[in-house]
GROMACS .gro file of N, CA and C in nm:
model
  513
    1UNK      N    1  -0.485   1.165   0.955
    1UNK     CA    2  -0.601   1.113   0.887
    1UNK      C    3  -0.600   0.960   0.895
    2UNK      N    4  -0.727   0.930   0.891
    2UNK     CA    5  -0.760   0.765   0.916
    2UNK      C    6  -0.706   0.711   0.776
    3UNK      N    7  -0.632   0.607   0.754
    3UNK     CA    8  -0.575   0.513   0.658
    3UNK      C    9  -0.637   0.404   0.676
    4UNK      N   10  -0.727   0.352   0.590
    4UNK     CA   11  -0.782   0.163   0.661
    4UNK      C   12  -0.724   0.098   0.595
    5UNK      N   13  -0.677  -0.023   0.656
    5UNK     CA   14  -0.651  -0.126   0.557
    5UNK      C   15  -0.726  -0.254   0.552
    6UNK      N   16  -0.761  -0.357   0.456
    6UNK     CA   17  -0.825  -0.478   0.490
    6UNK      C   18  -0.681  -0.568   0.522
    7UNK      N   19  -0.819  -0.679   0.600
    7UNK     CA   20  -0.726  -0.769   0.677
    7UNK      C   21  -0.742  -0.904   0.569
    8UNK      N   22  -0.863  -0.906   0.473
    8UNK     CA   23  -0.897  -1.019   0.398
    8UNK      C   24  -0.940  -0.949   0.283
    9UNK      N   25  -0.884  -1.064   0.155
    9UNK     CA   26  -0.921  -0.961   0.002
    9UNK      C   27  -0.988  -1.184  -0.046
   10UNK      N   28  -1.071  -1.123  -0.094
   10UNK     CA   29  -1.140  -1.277  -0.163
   10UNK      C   30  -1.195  -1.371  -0.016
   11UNK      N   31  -1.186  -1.382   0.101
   11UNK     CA   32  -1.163  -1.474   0.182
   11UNK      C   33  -1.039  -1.495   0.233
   12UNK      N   34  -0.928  -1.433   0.177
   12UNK     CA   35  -0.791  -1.451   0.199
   12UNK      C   36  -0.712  -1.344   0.283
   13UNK      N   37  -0.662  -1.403   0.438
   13UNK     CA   38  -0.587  -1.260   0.507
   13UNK      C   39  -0.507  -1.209   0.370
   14UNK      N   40  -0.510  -1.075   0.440
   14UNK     CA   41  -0.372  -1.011   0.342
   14UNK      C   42  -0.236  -1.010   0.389
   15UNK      N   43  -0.238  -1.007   0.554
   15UNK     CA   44  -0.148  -0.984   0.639
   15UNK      C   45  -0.053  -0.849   0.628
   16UNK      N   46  -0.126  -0.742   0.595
   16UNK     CA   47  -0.137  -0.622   0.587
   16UNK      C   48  -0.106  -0.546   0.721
   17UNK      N   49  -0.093  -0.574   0.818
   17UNK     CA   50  -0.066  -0.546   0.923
   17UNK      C   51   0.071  -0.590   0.928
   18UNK      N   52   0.123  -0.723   0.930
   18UNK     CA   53   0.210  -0.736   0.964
   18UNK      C   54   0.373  -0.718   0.835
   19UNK      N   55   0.247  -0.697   0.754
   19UNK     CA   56   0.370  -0.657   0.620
   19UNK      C   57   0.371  -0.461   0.676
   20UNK      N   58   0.338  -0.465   0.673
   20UNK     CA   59   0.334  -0.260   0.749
   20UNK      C   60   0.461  -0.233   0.839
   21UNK      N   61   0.364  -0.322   0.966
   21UNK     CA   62   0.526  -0.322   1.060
   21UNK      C   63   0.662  -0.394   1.013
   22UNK      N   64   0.651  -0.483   0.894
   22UNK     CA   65   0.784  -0.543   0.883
   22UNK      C   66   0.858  -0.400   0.831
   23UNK      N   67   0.787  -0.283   0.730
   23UNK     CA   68   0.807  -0.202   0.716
   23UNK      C   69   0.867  -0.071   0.770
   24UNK      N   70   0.772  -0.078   0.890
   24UNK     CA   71   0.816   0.046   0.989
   24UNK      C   72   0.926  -0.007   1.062
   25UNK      N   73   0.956  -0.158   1.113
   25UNK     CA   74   1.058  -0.160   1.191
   25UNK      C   75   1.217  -0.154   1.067
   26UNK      N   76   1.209  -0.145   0.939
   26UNK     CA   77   1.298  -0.149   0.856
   26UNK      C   78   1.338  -0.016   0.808
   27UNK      N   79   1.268   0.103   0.820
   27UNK     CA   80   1.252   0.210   0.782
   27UNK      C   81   1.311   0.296   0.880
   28UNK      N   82   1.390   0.414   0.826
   28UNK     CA   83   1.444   0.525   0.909
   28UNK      C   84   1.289   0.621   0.922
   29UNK      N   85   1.168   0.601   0.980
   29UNK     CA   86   1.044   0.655   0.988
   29UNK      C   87   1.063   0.768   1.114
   30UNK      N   88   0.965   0.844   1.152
   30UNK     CA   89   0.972   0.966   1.205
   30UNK      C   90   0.925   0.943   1.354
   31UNK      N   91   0.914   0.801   1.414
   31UNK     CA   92   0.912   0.737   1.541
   31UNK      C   93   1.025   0.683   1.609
   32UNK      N   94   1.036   0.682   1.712
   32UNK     CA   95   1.161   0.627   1.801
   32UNK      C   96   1.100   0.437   1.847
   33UNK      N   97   1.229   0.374   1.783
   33UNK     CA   98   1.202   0.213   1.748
   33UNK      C   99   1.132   0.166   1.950
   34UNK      N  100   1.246   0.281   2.046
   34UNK     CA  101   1.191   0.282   2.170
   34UNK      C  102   1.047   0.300   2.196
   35UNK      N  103   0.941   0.372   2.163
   35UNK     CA  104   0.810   0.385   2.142
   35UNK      C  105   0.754   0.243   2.124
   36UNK      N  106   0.768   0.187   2.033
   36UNK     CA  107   0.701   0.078   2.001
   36UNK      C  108   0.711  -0.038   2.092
   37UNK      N  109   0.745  -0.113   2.222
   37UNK     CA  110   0.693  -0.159   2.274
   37UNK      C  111   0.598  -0.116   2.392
   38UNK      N  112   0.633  -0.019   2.463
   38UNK     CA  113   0.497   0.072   2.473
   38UNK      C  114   0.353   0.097   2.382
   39UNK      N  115   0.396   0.098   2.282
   39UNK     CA  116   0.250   0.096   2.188
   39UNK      C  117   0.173  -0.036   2.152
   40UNK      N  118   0.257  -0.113   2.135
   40UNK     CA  119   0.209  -0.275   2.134
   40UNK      C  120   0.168  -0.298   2.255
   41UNK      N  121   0.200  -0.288   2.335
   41UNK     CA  122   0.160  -0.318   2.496
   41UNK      C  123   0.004  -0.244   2.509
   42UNK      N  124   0.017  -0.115   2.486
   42UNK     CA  125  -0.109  -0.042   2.487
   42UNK      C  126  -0.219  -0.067   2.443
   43UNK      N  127  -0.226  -0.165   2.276
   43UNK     CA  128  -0.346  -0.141   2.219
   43UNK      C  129  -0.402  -0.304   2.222
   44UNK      N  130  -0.479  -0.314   2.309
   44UNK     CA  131  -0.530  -0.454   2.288
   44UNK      C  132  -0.559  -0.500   2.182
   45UNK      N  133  -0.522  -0.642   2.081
   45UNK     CA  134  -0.520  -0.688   1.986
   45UNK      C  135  -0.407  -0.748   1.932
   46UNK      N  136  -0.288  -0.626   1.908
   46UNK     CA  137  -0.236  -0.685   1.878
   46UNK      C  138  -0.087  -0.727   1.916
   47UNK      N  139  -0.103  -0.796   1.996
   47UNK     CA  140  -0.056  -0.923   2.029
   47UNK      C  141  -0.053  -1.015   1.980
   48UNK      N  142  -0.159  -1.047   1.890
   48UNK     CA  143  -0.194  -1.147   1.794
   48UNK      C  144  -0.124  -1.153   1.652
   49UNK      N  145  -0.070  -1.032   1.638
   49UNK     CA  146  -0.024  -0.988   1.487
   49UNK      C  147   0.150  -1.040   1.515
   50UNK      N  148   0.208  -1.115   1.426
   50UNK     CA  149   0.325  -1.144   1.407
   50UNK      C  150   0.443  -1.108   1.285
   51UNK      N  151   0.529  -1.057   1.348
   51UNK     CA  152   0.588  -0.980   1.205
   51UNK      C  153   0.710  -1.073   1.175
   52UNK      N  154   0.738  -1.138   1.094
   52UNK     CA  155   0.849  -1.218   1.055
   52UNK      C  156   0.927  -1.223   0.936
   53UNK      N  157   0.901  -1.287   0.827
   53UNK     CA  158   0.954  -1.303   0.690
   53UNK      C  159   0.901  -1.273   0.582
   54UNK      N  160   0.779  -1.224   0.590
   54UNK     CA  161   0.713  -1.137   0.519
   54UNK      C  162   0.785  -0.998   0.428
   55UNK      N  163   0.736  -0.988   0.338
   55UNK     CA  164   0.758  -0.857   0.249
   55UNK      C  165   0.729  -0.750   0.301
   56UNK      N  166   0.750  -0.622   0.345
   56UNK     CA  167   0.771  -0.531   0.339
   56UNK      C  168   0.631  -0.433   0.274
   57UNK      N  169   0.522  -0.383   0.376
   57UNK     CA  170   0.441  -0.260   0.303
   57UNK      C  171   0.456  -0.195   0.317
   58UNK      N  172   0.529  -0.081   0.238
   58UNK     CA  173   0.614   0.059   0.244
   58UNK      C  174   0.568   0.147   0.163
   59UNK      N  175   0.383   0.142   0.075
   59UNK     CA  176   0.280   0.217   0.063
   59UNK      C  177   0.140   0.180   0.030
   60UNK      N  178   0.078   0.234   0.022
   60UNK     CA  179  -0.067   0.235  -0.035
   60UNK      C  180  -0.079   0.272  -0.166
   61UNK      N  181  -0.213   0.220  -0.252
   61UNK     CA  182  -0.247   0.247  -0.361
   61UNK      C  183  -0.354   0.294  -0.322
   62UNK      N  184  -0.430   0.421  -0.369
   62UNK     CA  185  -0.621   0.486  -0.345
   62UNK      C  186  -0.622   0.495  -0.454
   63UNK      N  187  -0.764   0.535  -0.470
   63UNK     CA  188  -0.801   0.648  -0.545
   63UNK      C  189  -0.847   0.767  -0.495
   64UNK      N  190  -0.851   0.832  -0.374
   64UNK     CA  191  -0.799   0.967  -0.341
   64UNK      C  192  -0.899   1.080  -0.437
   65UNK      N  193  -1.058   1.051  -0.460
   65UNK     CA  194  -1.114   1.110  -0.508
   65UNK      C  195  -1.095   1.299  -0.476
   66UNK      N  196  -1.100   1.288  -0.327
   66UNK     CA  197  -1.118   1.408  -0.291
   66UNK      C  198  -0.970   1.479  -0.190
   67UNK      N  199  -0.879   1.422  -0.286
   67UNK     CA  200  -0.749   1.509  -0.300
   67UNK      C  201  -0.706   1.494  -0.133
   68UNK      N  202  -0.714   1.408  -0.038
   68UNK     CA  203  -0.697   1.443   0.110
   68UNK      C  204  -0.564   1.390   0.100
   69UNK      N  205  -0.431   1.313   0.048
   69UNK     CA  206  -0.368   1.287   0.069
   69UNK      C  207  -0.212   1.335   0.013
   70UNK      N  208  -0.183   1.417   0.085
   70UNK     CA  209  -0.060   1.484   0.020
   70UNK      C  210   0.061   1.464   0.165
   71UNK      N  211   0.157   1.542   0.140
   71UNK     CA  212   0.340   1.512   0.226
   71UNK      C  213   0.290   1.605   0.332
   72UNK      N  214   0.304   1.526   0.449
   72UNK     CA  215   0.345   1.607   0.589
   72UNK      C  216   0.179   1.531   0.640
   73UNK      N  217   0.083   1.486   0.596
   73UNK     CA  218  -0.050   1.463   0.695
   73UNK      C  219   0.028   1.354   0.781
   74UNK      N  220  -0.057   1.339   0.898
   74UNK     CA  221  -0.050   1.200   0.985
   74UNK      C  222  -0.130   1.152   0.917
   75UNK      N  223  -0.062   0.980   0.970
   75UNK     CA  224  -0.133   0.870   0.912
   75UNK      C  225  -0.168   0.798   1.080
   76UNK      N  226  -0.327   0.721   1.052
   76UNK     CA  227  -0.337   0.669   1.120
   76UNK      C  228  -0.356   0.555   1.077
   77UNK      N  229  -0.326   0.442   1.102
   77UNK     CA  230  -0.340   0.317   1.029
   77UNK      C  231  -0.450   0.219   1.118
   78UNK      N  232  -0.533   0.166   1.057
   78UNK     CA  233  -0.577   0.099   1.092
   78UNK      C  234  -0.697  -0.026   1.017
   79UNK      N  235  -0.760  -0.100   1.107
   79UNK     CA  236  -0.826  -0.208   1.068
   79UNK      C  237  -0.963  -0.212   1.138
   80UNK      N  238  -1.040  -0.277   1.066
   80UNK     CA  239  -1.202  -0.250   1.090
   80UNK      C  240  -1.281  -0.142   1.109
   81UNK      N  241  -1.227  -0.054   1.052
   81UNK     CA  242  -1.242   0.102   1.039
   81UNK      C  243  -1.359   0.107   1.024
   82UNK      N  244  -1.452   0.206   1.105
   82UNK     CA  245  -1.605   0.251   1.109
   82UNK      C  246  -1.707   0.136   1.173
   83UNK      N  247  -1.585   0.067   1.275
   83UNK     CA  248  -1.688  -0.046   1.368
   83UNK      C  249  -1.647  -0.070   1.464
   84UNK      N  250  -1.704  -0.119   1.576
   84UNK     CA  251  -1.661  -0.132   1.722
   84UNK      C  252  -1.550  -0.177   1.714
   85UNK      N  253  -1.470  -0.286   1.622
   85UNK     CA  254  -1.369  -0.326   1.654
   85UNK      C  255  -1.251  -0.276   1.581
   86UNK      N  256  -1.248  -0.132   1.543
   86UNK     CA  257  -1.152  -0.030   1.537
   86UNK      C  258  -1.029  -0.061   1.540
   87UNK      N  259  -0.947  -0.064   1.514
   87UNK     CA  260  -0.757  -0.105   1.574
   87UNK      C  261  -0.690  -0.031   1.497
   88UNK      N  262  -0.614   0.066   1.556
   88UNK     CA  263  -0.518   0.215   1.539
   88UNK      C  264  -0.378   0.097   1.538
   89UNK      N  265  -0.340   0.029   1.446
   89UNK     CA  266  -0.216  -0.106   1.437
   89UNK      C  267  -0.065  -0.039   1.479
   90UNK      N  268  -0.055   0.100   1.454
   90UNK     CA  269   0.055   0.135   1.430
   90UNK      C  270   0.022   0.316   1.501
   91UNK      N  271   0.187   0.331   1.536
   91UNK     CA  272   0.217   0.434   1.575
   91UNK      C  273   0.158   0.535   1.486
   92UNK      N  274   0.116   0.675   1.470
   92UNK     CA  275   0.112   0.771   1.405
   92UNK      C  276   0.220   0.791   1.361
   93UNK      N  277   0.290   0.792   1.161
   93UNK     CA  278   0.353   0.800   1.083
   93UNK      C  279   0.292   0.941   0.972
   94UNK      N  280   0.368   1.025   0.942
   94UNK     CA  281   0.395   1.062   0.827
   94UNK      C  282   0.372   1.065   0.677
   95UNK      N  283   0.299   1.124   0.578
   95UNK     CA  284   0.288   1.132   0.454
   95UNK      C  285   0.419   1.186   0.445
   96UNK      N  286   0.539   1.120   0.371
   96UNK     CA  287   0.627   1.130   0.348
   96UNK      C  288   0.634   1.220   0.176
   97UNK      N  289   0.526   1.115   0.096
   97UNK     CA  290   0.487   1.164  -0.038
   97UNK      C  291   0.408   1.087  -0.098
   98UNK      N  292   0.373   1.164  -0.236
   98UNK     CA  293   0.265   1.113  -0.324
   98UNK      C  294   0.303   1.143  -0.436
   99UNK      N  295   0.247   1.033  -0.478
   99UNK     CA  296   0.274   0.994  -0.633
   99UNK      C  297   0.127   0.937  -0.701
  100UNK      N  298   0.139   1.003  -0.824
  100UNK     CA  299   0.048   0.935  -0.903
  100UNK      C  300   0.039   0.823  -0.973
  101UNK      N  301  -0.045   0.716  -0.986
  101UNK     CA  302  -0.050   0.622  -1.038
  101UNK      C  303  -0.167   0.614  -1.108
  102UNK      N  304  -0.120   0.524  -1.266
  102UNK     CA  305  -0.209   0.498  -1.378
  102UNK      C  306  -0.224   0.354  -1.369
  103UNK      N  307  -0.348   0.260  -1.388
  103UNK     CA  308  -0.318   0.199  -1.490
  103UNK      C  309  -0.399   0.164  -1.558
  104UNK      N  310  -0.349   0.153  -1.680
  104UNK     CA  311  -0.410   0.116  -1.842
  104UNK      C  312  -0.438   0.003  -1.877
  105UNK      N  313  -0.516  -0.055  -1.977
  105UNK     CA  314  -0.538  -0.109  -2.041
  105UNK      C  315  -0.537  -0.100  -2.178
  106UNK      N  316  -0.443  -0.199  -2.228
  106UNK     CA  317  -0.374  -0.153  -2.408
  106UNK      C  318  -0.441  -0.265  -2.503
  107UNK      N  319  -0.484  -0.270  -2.596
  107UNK     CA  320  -0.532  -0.313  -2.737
  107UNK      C  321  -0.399  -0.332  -2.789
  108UNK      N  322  -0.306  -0.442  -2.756
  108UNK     CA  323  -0.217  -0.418  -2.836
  108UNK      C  324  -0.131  -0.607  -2.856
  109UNK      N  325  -0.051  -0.588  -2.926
  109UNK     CA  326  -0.037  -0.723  -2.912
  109UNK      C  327   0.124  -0.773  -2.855
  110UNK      N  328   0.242  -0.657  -2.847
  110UNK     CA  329   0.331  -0.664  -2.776
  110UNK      C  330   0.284  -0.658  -2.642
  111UNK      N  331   0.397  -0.753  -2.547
  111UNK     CA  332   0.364  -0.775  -2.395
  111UNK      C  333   0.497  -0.701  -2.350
  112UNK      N  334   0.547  -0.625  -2.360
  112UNK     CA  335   0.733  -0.560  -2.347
  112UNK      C  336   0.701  -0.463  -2.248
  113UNK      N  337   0.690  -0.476  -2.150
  113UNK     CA  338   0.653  -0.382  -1.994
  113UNK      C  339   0.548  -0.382  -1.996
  114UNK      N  340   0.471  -0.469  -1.980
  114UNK     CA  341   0.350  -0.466  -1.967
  114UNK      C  342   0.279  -0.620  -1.860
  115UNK      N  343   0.178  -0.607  -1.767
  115UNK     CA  344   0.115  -0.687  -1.692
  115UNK      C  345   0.041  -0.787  -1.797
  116UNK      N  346  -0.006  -0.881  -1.796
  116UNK     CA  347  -0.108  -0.985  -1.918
  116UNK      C  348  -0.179  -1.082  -1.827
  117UNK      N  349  -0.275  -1.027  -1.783
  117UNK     CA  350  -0.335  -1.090  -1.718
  117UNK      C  351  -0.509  -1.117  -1.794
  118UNK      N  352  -0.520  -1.271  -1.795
  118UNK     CA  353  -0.641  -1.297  -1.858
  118UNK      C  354  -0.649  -1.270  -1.967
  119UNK      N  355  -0.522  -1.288  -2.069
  119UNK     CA  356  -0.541  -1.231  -2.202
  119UNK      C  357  -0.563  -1.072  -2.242
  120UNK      N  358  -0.562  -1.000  -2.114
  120UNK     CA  359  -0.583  -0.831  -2.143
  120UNK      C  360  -0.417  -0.830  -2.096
  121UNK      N  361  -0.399  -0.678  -2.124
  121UNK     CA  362  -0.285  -0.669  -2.143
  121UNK      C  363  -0.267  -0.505  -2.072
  122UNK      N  364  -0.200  -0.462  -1.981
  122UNK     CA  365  -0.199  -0.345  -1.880
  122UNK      C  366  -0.044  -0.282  -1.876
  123UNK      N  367  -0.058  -0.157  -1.845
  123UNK     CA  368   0.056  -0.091  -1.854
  123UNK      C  369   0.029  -0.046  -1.713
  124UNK      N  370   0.142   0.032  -1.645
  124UNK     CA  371   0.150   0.115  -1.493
  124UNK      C  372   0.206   0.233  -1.546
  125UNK      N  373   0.156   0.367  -1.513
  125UNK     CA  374   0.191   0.498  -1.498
  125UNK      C  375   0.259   0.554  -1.356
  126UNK      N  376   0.337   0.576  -1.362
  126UNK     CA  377   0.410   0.637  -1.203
  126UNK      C  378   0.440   0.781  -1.250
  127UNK      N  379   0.370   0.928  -1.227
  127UNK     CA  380   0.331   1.065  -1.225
  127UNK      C  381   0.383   1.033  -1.369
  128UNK      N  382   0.502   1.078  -1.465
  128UNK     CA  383   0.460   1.076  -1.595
  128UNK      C  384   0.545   0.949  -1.688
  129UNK      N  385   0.619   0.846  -1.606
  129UNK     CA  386   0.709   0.747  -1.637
  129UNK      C  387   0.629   0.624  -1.620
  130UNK      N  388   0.609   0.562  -1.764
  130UNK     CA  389   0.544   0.453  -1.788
  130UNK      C  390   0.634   0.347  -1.702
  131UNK      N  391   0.594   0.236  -1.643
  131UNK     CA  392   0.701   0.184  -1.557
  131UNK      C  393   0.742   0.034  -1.687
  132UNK      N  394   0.877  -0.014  -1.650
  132UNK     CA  395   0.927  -0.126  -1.685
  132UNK      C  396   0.870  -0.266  -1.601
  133UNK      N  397   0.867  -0.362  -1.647
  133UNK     CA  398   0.836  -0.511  -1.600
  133UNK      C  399   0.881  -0.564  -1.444
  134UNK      N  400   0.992  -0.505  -1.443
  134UNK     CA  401   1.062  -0.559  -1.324
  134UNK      C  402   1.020  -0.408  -1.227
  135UNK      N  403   0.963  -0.282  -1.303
  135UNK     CA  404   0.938  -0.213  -1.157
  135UNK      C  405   0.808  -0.230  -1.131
  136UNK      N  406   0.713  -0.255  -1.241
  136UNK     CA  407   0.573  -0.290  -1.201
  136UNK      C  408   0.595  -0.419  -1.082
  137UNK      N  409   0.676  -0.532  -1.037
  137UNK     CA  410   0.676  -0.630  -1.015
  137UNK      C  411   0.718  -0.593  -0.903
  138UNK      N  412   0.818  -0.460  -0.866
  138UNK     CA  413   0.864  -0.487  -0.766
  138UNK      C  414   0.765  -0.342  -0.674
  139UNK      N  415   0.678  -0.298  -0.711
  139UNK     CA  416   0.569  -0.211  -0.703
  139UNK      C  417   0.405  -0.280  -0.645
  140UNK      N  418   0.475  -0.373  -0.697
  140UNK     CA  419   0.311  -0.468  -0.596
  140UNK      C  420   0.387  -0.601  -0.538
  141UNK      N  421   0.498  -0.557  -0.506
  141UNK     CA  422   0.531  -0.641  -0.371
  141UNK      C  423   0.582  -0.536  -0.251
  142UNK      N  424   0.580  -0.383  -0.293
  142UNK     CA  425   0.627  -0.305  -0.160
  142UNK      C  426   0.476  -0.216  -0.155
  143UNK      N  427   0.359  -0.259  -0.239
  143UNK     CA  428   0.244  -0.232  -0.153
  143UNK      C  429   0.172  -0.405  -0.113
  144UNK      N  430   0.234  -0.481  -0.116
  144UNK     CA  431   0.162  -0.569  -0.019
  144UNK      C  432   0.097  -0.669  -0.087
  145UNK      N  433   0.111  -0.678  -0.173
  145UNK     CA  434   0.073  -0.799  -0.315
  145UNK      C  435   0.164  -0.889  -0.308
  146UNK      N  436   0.172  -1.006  -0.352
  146UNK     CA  437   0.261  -1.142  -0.368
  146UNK      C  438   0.263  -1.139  -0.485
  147UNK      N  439   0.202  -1.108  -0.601
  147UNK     CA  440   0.232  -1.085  -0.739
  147UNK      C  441   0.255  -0.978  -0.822
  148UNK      N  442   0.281  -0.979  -0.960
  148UNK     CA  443   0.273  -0.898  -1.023
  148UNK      C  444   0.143  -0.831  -1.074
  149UNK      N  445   0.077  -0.973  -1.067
  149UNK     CA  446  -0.144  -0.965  -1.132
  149UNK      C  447  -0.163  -0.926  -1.050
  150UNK      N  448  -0.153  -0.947  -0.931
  150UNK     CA  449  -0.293  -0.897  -0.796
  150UNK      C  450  -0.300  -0.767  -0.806
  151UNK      N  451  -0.240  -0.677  -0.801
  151UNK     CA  452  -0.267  -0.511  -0.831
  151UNK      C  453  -0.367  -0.524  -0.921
  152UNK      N  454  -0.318  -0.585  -1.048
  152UNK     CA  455  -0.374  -0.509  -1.194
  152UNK      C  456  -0.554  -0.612  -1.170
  153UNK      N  457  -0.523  -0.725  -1.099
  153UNK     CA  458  -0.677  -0.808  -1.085
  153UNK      C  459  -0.772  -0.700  -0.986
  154UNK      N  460  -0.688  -0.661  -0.850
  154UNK     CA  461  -0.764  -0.592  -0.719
  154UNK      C  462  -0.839  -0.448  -0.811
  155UNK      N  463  -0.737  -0.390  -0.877
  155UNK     CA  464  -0.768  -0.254  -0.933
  155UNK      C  465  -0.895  -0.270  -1.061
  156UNK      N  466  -0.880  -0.384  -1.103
  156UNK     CA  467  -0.973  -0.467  -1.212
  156UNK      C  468  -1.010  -0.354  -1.368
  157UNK      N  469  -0.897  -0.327  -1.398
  157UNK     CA  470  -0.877  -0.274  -1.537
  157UNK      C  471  -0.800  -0.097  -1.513
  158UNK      N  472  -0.899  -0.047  -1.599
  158UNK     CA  473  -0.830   0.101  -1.574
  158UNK      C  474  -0.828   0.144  -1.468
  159UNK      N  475  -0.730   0.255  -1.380
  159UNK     CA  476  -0.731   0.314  -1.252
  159UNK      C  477  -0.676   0.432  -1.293
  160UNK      N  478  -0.746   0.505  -1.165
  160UNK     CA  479  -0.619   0.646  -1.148
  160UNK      C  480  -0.608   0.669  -1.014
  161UNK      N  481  -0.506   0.719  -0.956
  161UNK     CA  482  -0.485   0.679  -0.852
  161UNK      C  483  -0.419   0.784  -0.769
  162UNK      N  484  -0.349   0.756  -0.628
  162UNK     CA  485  -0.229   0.772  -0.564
  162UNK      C  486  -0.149   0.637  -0.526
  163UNK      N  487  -0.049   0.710  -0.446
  163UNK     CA  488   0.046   0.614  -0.395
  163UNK      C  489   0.070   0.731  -0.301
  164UNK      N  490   0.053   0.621  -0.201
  164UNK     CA  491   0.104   0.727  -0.047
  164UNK      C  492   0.192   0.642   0.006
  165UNK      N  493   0.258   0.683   0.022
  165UNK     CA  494   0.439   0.685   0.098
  165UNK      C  495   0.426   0.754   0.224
  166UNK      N  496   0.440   0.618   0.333
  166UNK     CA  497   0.521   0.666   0.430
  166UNK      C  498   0.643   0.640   0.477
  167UNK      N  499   0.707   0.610   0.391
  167UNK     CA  500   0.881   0.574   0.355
  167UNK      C  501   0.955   0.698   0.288
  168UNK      N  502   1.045   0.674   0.280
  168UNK     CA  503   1.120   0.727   0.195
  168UNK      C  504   1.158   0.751   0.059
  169UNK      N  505   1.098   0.561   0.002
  169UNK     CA  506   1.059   0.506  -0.106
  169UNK      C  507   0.992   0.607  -0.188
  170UNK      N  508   1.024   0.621  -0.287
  170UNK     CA  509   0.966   0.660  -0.415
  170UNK      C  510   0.995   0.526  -0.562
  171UNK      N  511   0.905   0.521  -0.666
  171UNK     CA  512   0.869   0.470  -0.761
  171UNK      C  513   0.954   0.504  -0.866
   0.00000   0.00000   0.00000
């Protein structure tokens, strides 16, 4: 199944591509590391994409209205999805797993595992384990965020969600 990702959130690359592959080349994934210069070679574009010191994107956040994402689909990854300039970035990978994700918004006035952004105040659900401070933090830097806010700003209040894993990684 088609996976898109953006390349720009506000005006701003995400570098979503190249946080992916810093991923796949770090990952015991279900491709041979031999494959991949053959595949880079193959797909015109990217050439352009550079993978270096970057963080690590080792899943996605949806919302997965219509249930398509569960363990064992292919993933196809890609960019500019539903336009001539199409780009399949990455080898065909694995739904490894899925997980559910919440997040809330609390009326409350303790901040003790909790996001505080703009004076609101947010919690993270991972399937039924409210998460701690330091895993919310380290949860939107292995989907591809530089902060702890940018999830809880991108998602912009309540969510429900998935988390698709094509790692090994679990939450």
């Amino acid at each position: 199944m088609t996976l898109p990702f953006s390349t720009e959130l506000n005006g701003k690359p995400t570098q979503f591509v190249e946080k992916i592959w810093q991923g796949l080349l770090t990952n015991d994934l279900e491709f041979s590391l031999f494959d991949l210069p053959n595949f880079l070679d193959s797909v015109p574009g990217l050439k352009d994409y550079k993978v270096g010191d970057l963080p690590a994107k080792l899943h996605t956040i949806r919302k997965d209205e219509k249930d398509h994402w569960r363990e064992g689909r292919d993933i196809h990854m890609v960019i500019h999805n539903r336009t001539p300039n199409r780009l399949q970035f990455a080898p065909v990978v694995k739904c490894v797993s899925v997980q559910k994700i919440e997040i809330k918004e609390f009326l409350m006035t303790s901040t003790l595992d909790c996001v505080v952004v703009a004076d609101r105040i947010f919690k993270v659900k991972i399937d039924d384990r409210w998460l701690a401070a330091d895993d919310i933090q380290r949860l939107s830097i292995n989907d591809g965020f530089e902060t702890i806010h940018k999830p809880i700003w991108y998602f912009n209040g309540d969510f429900i969600g998935k988390i698709t894993h094509w790692t090994k990684l679990k939450v």
